[in-house]
Amino acid sequence: MTVSTPFNAVSIRNILFLTVVIFGAETFAQNKIGIQADFNIEQKLISINQVIEYQNNTRDTLTEIYLNDWSNSYSTKNTPLATRFAEEFDTKFHFAKSDDRGFTNITSIKENGNELYHQYVEKHPDILKVILSDAVFPGESYKINLSYNVVMPNSTFTDYGIDKNQNIYLKYWYITPAVYDGRWEYYSNKNLEDLYVPVADISMSVTYPKNYLLVSELNLIDVKVNPQSQTTLLNGKNRINSTLVLRKSADFNFIQTENFTVLTDINEEDVEKHEKAIIVDRITNYISENIGKYPHEQMLITTTDYKKEPLYGLNQLPSFLRPFSDSFQYELKIAKTAISHYLESTLLTNPRSDNWLNNGLEIYFLMKYIDEFYPDKKLLGSLADVWGIRSFHAADLKFNERYPLFYMEMARGNNDQPISMAKDSLIKFNANIAGKFKAGVGLTYLGDFMESETLDSTIESFLRDNQLKKVSTKEFENQLKLRTDKNIDWFFKDYIGTRKKMDFKIKEVKTEADSLIVTIKNKRKNNMPVSLFRIKDDSIISKQWVEHIDGEKTITIAKNDADKLVLNYDHVIPEFNLRDNWKSVDGSFFNNKPIQFRLFKDFEDPNYNQVFLMPLVEFNNIYDGLTLGAKFYNKTVLRKGFNYRLSPQFATKSKSFTGGGSAYYTQNVENSNLYNWSLGFGGKYNAIAEDAFVTVLTPSASISFRNDQDFRSNKFQHLNLRYLSIKRSIGLQAQITITEPDYSVWNLRYVNSDRNLIDFSSWYSDVQFAKKFGKVSVNYEYRKLSETNRQFNFRFFAGAFLYNNTNVESDYFSFALDRPTDYLFDYNYLGRSESSGIFSQQIIIAEGGFKSQLPVEFANQWMTTMSSSYSIWKYIEAYGDIGLFKNQDFRADFVYDSGIRLNLVPDYFEVFFPVYSSLGWEITQPEYEQKIRFKITVDPQVLLGLFKRKWY
């Protein structure tokens, strides 16, 4: 019977004899690592004496070796780890105190008592190069002794290190040999969970304070208690790494099963101990029967392991909204983490350059686990049965359909990458979610094509035969080809090796006697197969695979009373578009899909033309006030090429009908620096002042560019051409006057940006042509975050009229020094027509970009300004602006201002306090509170960018 009890000092002693492993037994490993580690918790210090014995199993003679010292990856703000944080807009590491980062201090590296020359590899401050005193010939071993100190980092960076309560969770914490297989396979830590080391026998002596509990999946040999400390002896055979946990509280449980013992601190409060034991027993049985026998006695599964790679999706909702039971969530957490840990510990692929195989097998086995134990589990869980929600297509989706959906999120956005690509070249969403899911779904696709039993038996033998051996994709491919007569080159060349999409359609069906002549079109350039189903009365008559579809392929099949033919009917293939996959056999208008109305956005249902309705309650400006209405649109959860939106609304303050609409088509371009192009048309009607309204109609075309070889780069270029037709209506109660008639403007803008946390740069050039004026401008911004956490900002703007025949009494089309008139209606002014009060103090950094409101605010000939700011303390900055501008018939004017800027959230929420300007000391002048300016962004789509920039 499976038992679950707390894992504490007493239980350690109780299982002491059950976990002892004799080091002299036969083993796969030829390498040994011995560690003596002494923990000083108060100083966050580990003093380590270490022995590394490594056998040269290659045909080469080694005169130098390379060692992984990933503890030193935290040492500065310029390491590859620090750069990775900056690329993903994670500021914790950059702004942390030096004492929190951690580093390694090596005191000696010796061989036979002789000090060895060693140094860190250039650009790899966590990789040591060591010159051996004697060459190591094939089959021989080297043995080196190391003494070093590790200062543990704060765990807030990667979850590894020491936390604020002085609890310790360590992984990759001691020095390990790099893999040599004809060349040295080393790379720096980038927080990707992918250290590549050879198998070794590990023995440890760990000394730590008496009030701590030590947890490790290594085998416990002995515990010695000293007056002020305790020493635990551990060892293990054929290990890849050894996670070590030191905690003050005994919140670990050990659950002993017939297969192996699970040590875990993953908990769900409402799951009883006996239920946990049953769940863990089921998981270990599943692993042993489907994946293979775990070669170690214990498996450590921690909350930290799960948090680093959770089951993304609805499980991230707050507890009161979660649609799954606590026991199901507990089971999935344990199952996912246990499968991942098993593969990491036994299938020795290069986890950076060949990571798709482990990832794919993890998701593949997790999907099979759900199919076996929870075949009817829905994607929305219990929410799928809630009135109102159960009518959504999302409520019909099975739990395992989440995996192709997450992949398709990236594919539809043209952000997917080949899953065979090196892990550190993948953008975060692909590395953590979409790439893994595509790999798992791909194995299901391959299995269905080969026949699932064939794939399962091949995987089982592959894992068994190669347990604890270095393998690669090629060995997996070769073993699969030995088990099937089918051509599976498409899987490794197209599905794994490229980002080619799958998209098929039935182009034509002809009936001849008892046969059907079917023409299938492959809309993508690949050699992937597709399944063809014959359906009668929504029941499957037959299924067959159609291969080698180069453009189009025509086949003849028996009719067998089928009334329609469907491609990929079971959705096993993660296909880009499912809406054209079926045809009626009798030639009827079966493909005319009915219109389906849904409240709120839903997943795309290929059987309907969906129209979504979303109630709207918005506050866009102070003149319309609260607007109530609805949005009718066709945009689903996953992106589509063609999208439309119609948003009629009623404004409660202006007592008028407002709103807008748009329709646009976007075409993604793959394998090219041209990212996409789009055509669209938009329009809106809203208040611009009391009893004053504007109608804006805008057809547009745009193209976007990015580096097709480096999706992690934030460099983008965008070219947009649009035509704006602007008409205003002024009522009798309006408080503004219009001196310019209605107008239309052609606008061409090119944007070139490289938006990063440390070095930010962006510039654009803008050209406008209208009947009465033409103007050109250029804007450049640069930001630099220094190693001392000081931020420098610089902005330059220059603009000039090519011709200007507008009303000389009006500055409506002029360049603005501090507050543009926004005659193109691009900016989200809350009170665009206000000349006093809080809403007149809203600032949008555009054109002149001044913060002070100076007497001469506009220029109808030319303007050039420069702005800069520099950090004083944290988010408090000093700013300054200078400008030179000229109006017709006047000499050029020079102006300046300066003050304090609270840069709370750059580009989203900032406050400016003028101090000194061309007006003198503004801070001493009357009504100073009216001079304060603020920048605020309330648009949800803009705020979403704060999240997306970390993942995309």
Short mmCIF file of N, CA and C in Angstrom, two decimals, residues 344-449:
data_model
loop_
_atom_site.label_atom_id
_atom_site.label_comp_id
_atom_site.label_asym_id
_atom_site.label_seq_id
_atom_site.Cartn_x
_atom_site.Cartn_y
_atom_site.Cartn_z
N GLU A 344 14.82 14.16 -18.68
CA GLU A 344 16.05 14.93 -18.45
C GLU A 344 17.14 14.06 -17.85
N SER A 345 16.76 13.12 -16.99
CA SER A 345 17.73 12.30 -16.27
C SER A 345 18.19 11.08 -17.04
N THR A 346 17.49 10.71 -18.10
CA THR A 346 17.81 9.45 -18.78
C THR A 346 18.09 9.59 -20.27
N LEU A 347 17.45 10.54 -20.94
CA LEU A 347 17.64 10.70 -22.39
C LEU A 347 18.64 11.84 -22.61
N LEU A 348 19.86 11.50 -22.91
CA LEU A 348 20.95 12.48 -22.89
C LEU A 348 21.17 13.10 -24.26
N THR A 349 20.22 13.92 -24.68
CA THR A 349 20.43 14.74 -25.87
C THR A 349 21.07 16.06 -25.46
N ASN A 350 21.61 16.76 -26.43
CA ASN A 350 22.13 18.10 -26.14
C ASN A 350 20.93 19.00 -25.89
N PRO A 351 20.74 19.46 -24.65
CA PRO A 351 19.49 20.16 -24.33
C PRO A 351 19.39 21.56 -24.92
N ARG A 352 20.45 22.06 -25.51
CA ARG A 352 20.34 23.37 -26.16
C ARG A 352 20.17 23.25 -27.67
N SER A 353 20.96 22.41 -28.30
CA SER A 353 20.90 22.34 -29.76
C SER A 353 19.95 21.26 -30.26
N ASP A 354 19.54 20.34 -29.38
CA ASP A 354 18.69 19.22 -29.82
C ASP A 354 17.58 18.99 -28.81
N ASN A 355 16.95 20.11 -28.39
CA ASN A 355 16.02 20.02 -27.27
C ASN A 355 14.62 19.57 -27.66
N TRP A 356 14.29 19.59 -28.95
CA TRP A 356 12.92 19.30 -29.35
C TRP A 356 12.50 17.88 -28.96
N LEU A 357 13.45 16.93 -28.98
CA LEU A 357 13.09 15.52 -28.75
C LEU A 357 12.59 15.32 -27.32
N ASN A 358 13.34 15.81 -26.34
CA ASN A 358 12.88 15.69 -24.95
C ASN A 358 11.57 16.42 -24.75
N ASN A 359 11.47 17.63 -25.31
CA ASN A 359 10.23 18.41 -25.18
C ASN A 359 9.06 17.69 -25.83
N GLY A 360 9.28 17.17 -27.02
CA GLY A 360 8.21 16.49 -27.73
C GLY A 360 7.74 15.25 -27.00
N LEU A 361 8.68 14.46 -26.49
CA LEU A 361 8.30 13.25 -25.75
C LEU A 361 7.56 13.60 -24.47
N GLU A 362 7.98 14.67 -23.80
CA GLU A 362 7.29 15.09 -22.58
C GLU A 362 5.82 15.38 -22.86
N ILE A 363 5.54 16.21 -23.88
CA ILE A 363 4.16 16.56 -24.19
C ILE A 363 3.40 15.36 -24.76
N TYR A 364 4.08 14.54 -25.56
CA TYR A 364 3.45 13.35 -26.14
C TYR A 364 2.95 12.41 -25.04
N PHE A 365 3.80 12.14 -24.05
CA PHE A 365 3.39 11.24 -22.97
C PHE A 365 2.36 11.89 -22.05
N LEU A 366 2.44 13.20 -21.88
CA LEU A 366 1.43 13.88 -21.07
C LEU A 366 0.07 13.83 -21.76
N MET A 367 0.04 13.99 -23.09
CA MET A 367 -1.21 13.89 -23.84
C MET A 367 -1.78 12.47 -23.74
N LYS A 368 -0.90 11.47 -23.85
CA LYS A 368 -1.37 10.09 -23.74
C LYS A 368 -1.89 9.79 -22.33
N TYR A 369 -1.27 10.43 -21.34
CA TYR A 369 -1.74 10.25 -19.96
C TYR A 369 -3.18 10.77 -19.82
N ILE A 370 -3.44 11.94 -20.40
CA ILE A 370 -4.80 12.50 -20.35
C ILE A 370 -5.76 11.61 -21.11
N ASP A 371 -5.34 11.12 -22.29
CA ASP A 371 -6.21 10.26 -23.08
C ASP A 371 -6.56 8.96 -22.33
N GLU A 372 -5.61 8.48 -21.55
CA GLU A 372 -5.85 7.21 -20.84
C GLU A 372 -6.72 7.39 -19.61
N PHE A 373 -6.46 8.44 -18.82
CA PHE A 373 -7.14 8.57 -17.53
C PHE A 373 -8.26 9.62 -17.53
N TYR A 374 -8.20 10.57 -18.46
CA TYR A 374 -9.22 11.63 -18.50
C TYR A 374 -9.63 11.91 -19.95
N PRO A 375 -10.11 10.90 -20.66
CA PRO A 375 -10.41 11.08 -22.09
C PRO A 375 -11.51 12.10 -22.37
N ASP A 376 -12.38 12.35 -21.41
CA ASP A 376 -13.50 13.27 -21.63
C ASP A 376 -13.26 14.65 -21.02
N LYS A 377 -12.07 14.88 -20.49
CA LYS A 377 -11.78 16.17 -19.85
C LYS A 377 -11.79 17.28 -20.91
N LYS A 378 -12.48 18.36 -20.59
CA LYS A 378 -12.63 19.47 -21.54
C LYS A 378 -11.57 20.55 -21.29
N LEU A 379 -11.31 21.31 -22.31
CA LEU A 379 -10.35 22.41 -22.22
C LEU A 379 -10.74 23.40 -21.14
N LEU A 380 -12.03 23.69 -21.01
CA LEU A 380 -12.51 24.65 -20.03
C LEU A 380 -12.88 24.01 -18.70
N GLY A 381 -12.65 22.73 -18.57
CA GLY A 381 -12.95 22.07 -17.31
C GLY A 381 -14.42 22.18 -16.94
N SER A 382 -14.67 22.50 -15.69
CA SER A 382 -16.05 22.61 -15.21
C SER A 382 -16.79 23.78 -15.83
N LEU A 383 -16.06 24.77 -16.35
CA LEU A 383 -16.73 25.91 -16.98
C LEU A 383 -17.48 25.49 -18.24
N ALA A 384 -17.08 24.38 -18.85
CA ALA A 384 -17.72 23.92 -20.08
C ALA A 384 -19.18 23.57 -19.87
N ASP A 385 -19.59 23.33 -18.63
CA ASP A 385 -20.97 22.96 -18.34
C ASP A 385 -21.80 24.12 -17.80
N VAL A 386 -21.19 25.29 -17.70
CA VAL A 386 -21.88 26.46 -17.16
C VAL A 386 -22.78 27.06 -18.24
N TRP A 387 -23.99 27.41 -17.82
CA TRP A 387 -24.93 28.01 -18.77
C TRP A 387 -24.32 29.27 -19.36
N GLY A 388 -24.47 29.44 -20.66
CA GLY A 388 -23.90 30.60 -21.33
C GLY A 388 -22.54 30.29 -21.92
N ILE A 389 -21.71 29.58 -21.15
CA ILE A 389 -20.38 29.23 -21.64
C ILE A 389 -20.44 27.96 -22.48
N ARG A 390 -21.34 27.06 -22.13
CA ARG A 390 -21.38 25.77 -22.84
C ARG A 390 -21.78 25.90 -24.30
N SER A 391 -22.33 27.06 -24.69
CA SER A 391 -22.67 27.25 -26.10
C SER A 391 -21.47 27.66 -26.94
N PHE A 392 -20.35 28.01 -26.30
CA PHE A 392 -19.16 28.41 -27.02
C PHE A 392 -18.48 27.19 -27.63
N HIS A 393 -17.79 27.42 -28.74
CA HIS A 393 -17.01 26.34 -29.35
C HIS A 393 -15.88 25.91 -28.42
N ALA A 394 -15.35 26.83 -27.63
CA ALA A 394 -14.29 26.50 -26.68
C ALA A 394 -14.74 25.43 -25.70
N ALA A 395 -16.04 25.41 -25.38
CA ALA A 395 -16.56 24.42 -24.44
C ALA A 395 -16.59 23.02 -25.04
N ASP A 396 -16.51 22.94 -26.37
CA ASP A 396 -16.52 21.63 -27.04
C ASP A 396 -15.13 21.02 -27.13
N LEU A 397 -14.09 21.82 -26.93
CA LEU A 397 -12.74 21.36 -27.15
C LEU A 397 -12.27 20.47 -26.01
N LYS A 398 -11.56 19.40 -26.38
CA LYS A 398 -10.98 18.51 -25.38
C LYS A 398 -9.72 19.15 -24.77
N PHE A 399 -9.33 18.65 -23.62
CA PHE A 399 -8.18 19.22 -22.91
C PHE A 399 -6.92 19.19 -23.76
N ASN A 400 -6.69 18.09 -24.47
CA ASN A 400 -5.47 17.96 -25.26
C ASN A 400 -5.45 18.85 -26.49
N GLU A 401 -6.59 19.45 -26.85
CA GLU A 401 -6.60 20.36 -27.99
C GLU A 401 -5.94 21.69 -27.66
N ARG A 402 -5.59 21.90 -26.41
CA ARG A 402 -4.89 23.11 -26.02
C ARG A 402 -3.51 23.20 -26.67
N TYR A 403 -2.89 22.05 -26.93
CA TYR A 403 -1.51 22.05 -27.42
C TYR A 403 -1.39 22.60 -28.84
N PRO A 404 -2.18 22.14 -29.80
CA PRO A 404 -2.10 22.78 -31.12
C PRO A 404 -2.58 24.23 -31.11
N LEU A 405 -3.47 24.59 -30.18
CA LEU A 405 -3.94 25.98 -30.12
C LEU A 405 -2.82 26.93 -29.72
N PHE A 406 -2.02 26.56 -28.74
CA PHE A 406 -0.91 27.40 -28.32
C PHE A 406 0.12 27.53 -29.44
N TYR A 407 0.38 26.43 -30.14
CA TYR A 407 1.31 26.51 -31.28
C TYR A 407 0.75 27.41 -32.36
N MET A 408 -0.56 27.27 -32.63
CA MET A 408 -1.17 28.04 -33.71
C MET A 408 -1.20 29.53 -33.39
N GLU A 409 -1.19 29.90 -32.11
CA GLU A 409 -1.10 31.30 -31.74
C GLU A 409 0.14 31.94 -32.35
N MET A 410 1.25 31.22 -32.36
CA MET A 410 2.48 31.74 -32.94
C MET A 410 2.48 31.60 -34.45
N ALA A 411 1.95 30.49 -34.96
CA ALA A 411 1.94 30.28 -36.40
C ALA A 411 1.08 31.32 -37.11
N ARG A 412 -0.09 31.61 -36.56
CA ARG A 412 -0.97 32.60 -37.18
C ARG A 412 -0.36 34.00 -37.14
N GLY A 413 0.46 34.27 -36.13
CA GLY A 413 1.09 35.58 -36.02
C GLY A 413 2.42 35.67 -36.73
N ASN A 414 2.80 34.59 -37.44
CA ASN A 414 4.07 34.55 -38.17
C ASN A 414 5.26 34.67 -37.22
N ASN A 415 5.10 34.15 -36.00
CA ASN A 415 6.17 34.20 -35.00
C ASN A 415 6.70 32.82 -34.64
N ASP A 416 6.26 31.78 -35.34
CA ASP A 416 6.74 30.44 -35.04
C ASP A 416 8.15 30.26 -35.61
N GLN A 417 8.90 29.34 -35.01
CA GLN A 417 10.26 29.05 -35.42
C GLN A 417 10.44 27.55 -35.54
N PRO A 418 11.44 27.09 -36.33
CA PRO A 418 11.68 25.64 -36.40
C PRO A 418 11.98 25.08 -35.02
N ILE A 419 11.36 23.97 -34.66
CA ILE A 419 11.56 23.44 -33.31
C ILE A 419 12.90 22.74 -33.18
N SER A 420 13.61 22.55 -34.29
CA SER A 420 14.97 22.00 -34.22
C SER A 420 15.99 23.10 -33.96
N MET A 421 15.55 24.35 -33.93
CA MET A 421 16.47 25.47 -33.71
C MET A 421 17.03 25.43 -32.30
N ALA A 422 18.27 25.93 -32.14
CA ALA A 422 18.89 25.98 -30.82
C ALA A 422 17.99 26.74 -29.85
N LYS A 423 17.90 26.24 -28.63
CA LYS A 423 16.94 26.76 -27.67
C LYS A 423 17.17 28.23 -27.36
N ASP A 424 18.42 28.67 -27.34
CA ASP A 424 18.68 30.07 -27.00
C ASP A 424 18.39 31.02 -28.16
N SER A 425 18.04 30.47 -29.33
CA SER A 425 17.65 31.31 -30.47
C SER A 425 16.13 31.48 -30.57
N LEU A 426 15.40 30.74 -29.74
CA LEU A 426 13.94 30.81 -29.77
C LEU A 426 13.46 31.98 -28.91
N ILE A 427 12.39 32.64 -29.37
CA ILE A 427 11.77 33.63 -28.51
C ILE A 427 11.10 32.91 -27.34
N LYS A 428 10.85 33.63 -26.27
CA LYS A 428 10.45 32.99 -25.02
C LYS A 428 9.18 32.16 -25.18
N PHE A 429 8.19 32.65 -25.90
CA PHE A 429 6.93 31.92 -26.04
C PHE A 429 7.16 30.60 -26.77
N ASN A 430 8.04 30.62 -27.78
CA ASN A 430 8.34 29.38 -28.50
C ASN A 430 9.15 28.42 -27.66
N ALA A 431 10.13 28.94 -26.92
CA ALA A 431 10.99 28.07 -26.10
C ALA A 431 10.21 27.41 -24.97
N ASN A 432 9.31 28.17 -24.35
CA ASN A 432 8.61 27.66 -23.17
C ASN A 432 7.30 26.96 -23.48
N ILE A 433 6.66 27.36 -24.58
CA ILE A 433 5.30 26.87 -24.81
C ILE A 433 5.12 26.32 -26.22
N ALA A 434 5.06 27.19 -27.22
CA ALA A 434 4.61 26.79 -28.56
C ALA A 434 5.49 25.73 -29.19
N GLY A 435 6.82 25.88 -29.06
CA GLY A 435 7.72 24.90 -29.67
C GLY A 435 7.58 23.52 -29.04
N LYS A 436 7.45 23.49 -27.72
CA LYS A 436 7.27 22.21 -27.03
C LYS A 436 5.96 21.56 -27.45
N PHE A 437 4.92 22.37 -27.54
CA PHE A 437 3.61 21.83 -27.89
C PHE A 437 3.59 21.33 -29.33
N LYS A 438 4.25 22.08 -30.23
CA LYS A 438 4.31 21.62 -31.62
C LYS A 438 5.05 20.29 -31.72
N ALA A 439 6.11 20.15 -30.94
CA ALA A 439 6.87 18.90 -30.95
C ALA A 439 6.02 17.73 -30.49
N GLY A 440 5.27 17.93 -29.39
CA GLY A 440 4.42 16.85 -28.89
C GLY A 440 3.30 16.51 -29.83
N VAL A 441 2.64 17.53 -30.38
CA VAL A 441 1.56 17.31 -31.35
C VAL A 441 2.12 16.63 -32.61
N GLY A 442 3.36 17.01 -32.99
CA GLY A 442 3.98 16.41 -34.16
C GLY A 442 4.21 14.92 -34.00
N LEU A 443 4.60 14.50 -32.81
CA LEU A 443 4.77 13.06 -32.58
C LEU A 443 3.44 12.32 -32.66
N THR A 444 2.37 12.97 -32.19
CA THR A 444 1.04 12.37 -32.34
C THR A 444 0.67 12.25 -33.81
N TYR A 445 0.95 13.28 -34.59
CA TYR A 445 0.73 13.29 -36.04
C TYR A 445 1.53 12.16 -36.69
N LEU A 446 2.80 12.06 -36.35
CA LEU A 446 3.65 11.01 -36.91
C LEU A 446 3.13 9.63 -36.51
N GLY A 447 2.72 9.49 -35.24
CA GLY A 447 2.22 8.21 -34.77
C GLY A 447 0.96 7.79 -35.50
N ASP A 448 0.07 8.74 -35.77
CA ASP A 448 -1.16 8.42 -36.49
C ASP A 448 -0.84 8.00 -37.92
N PHE A 449 0.16 8.61 -38.51
CA PHE A 449 0.56 8.26 -39.87
C PHE A 449 1.22 6.88 -39.90
#
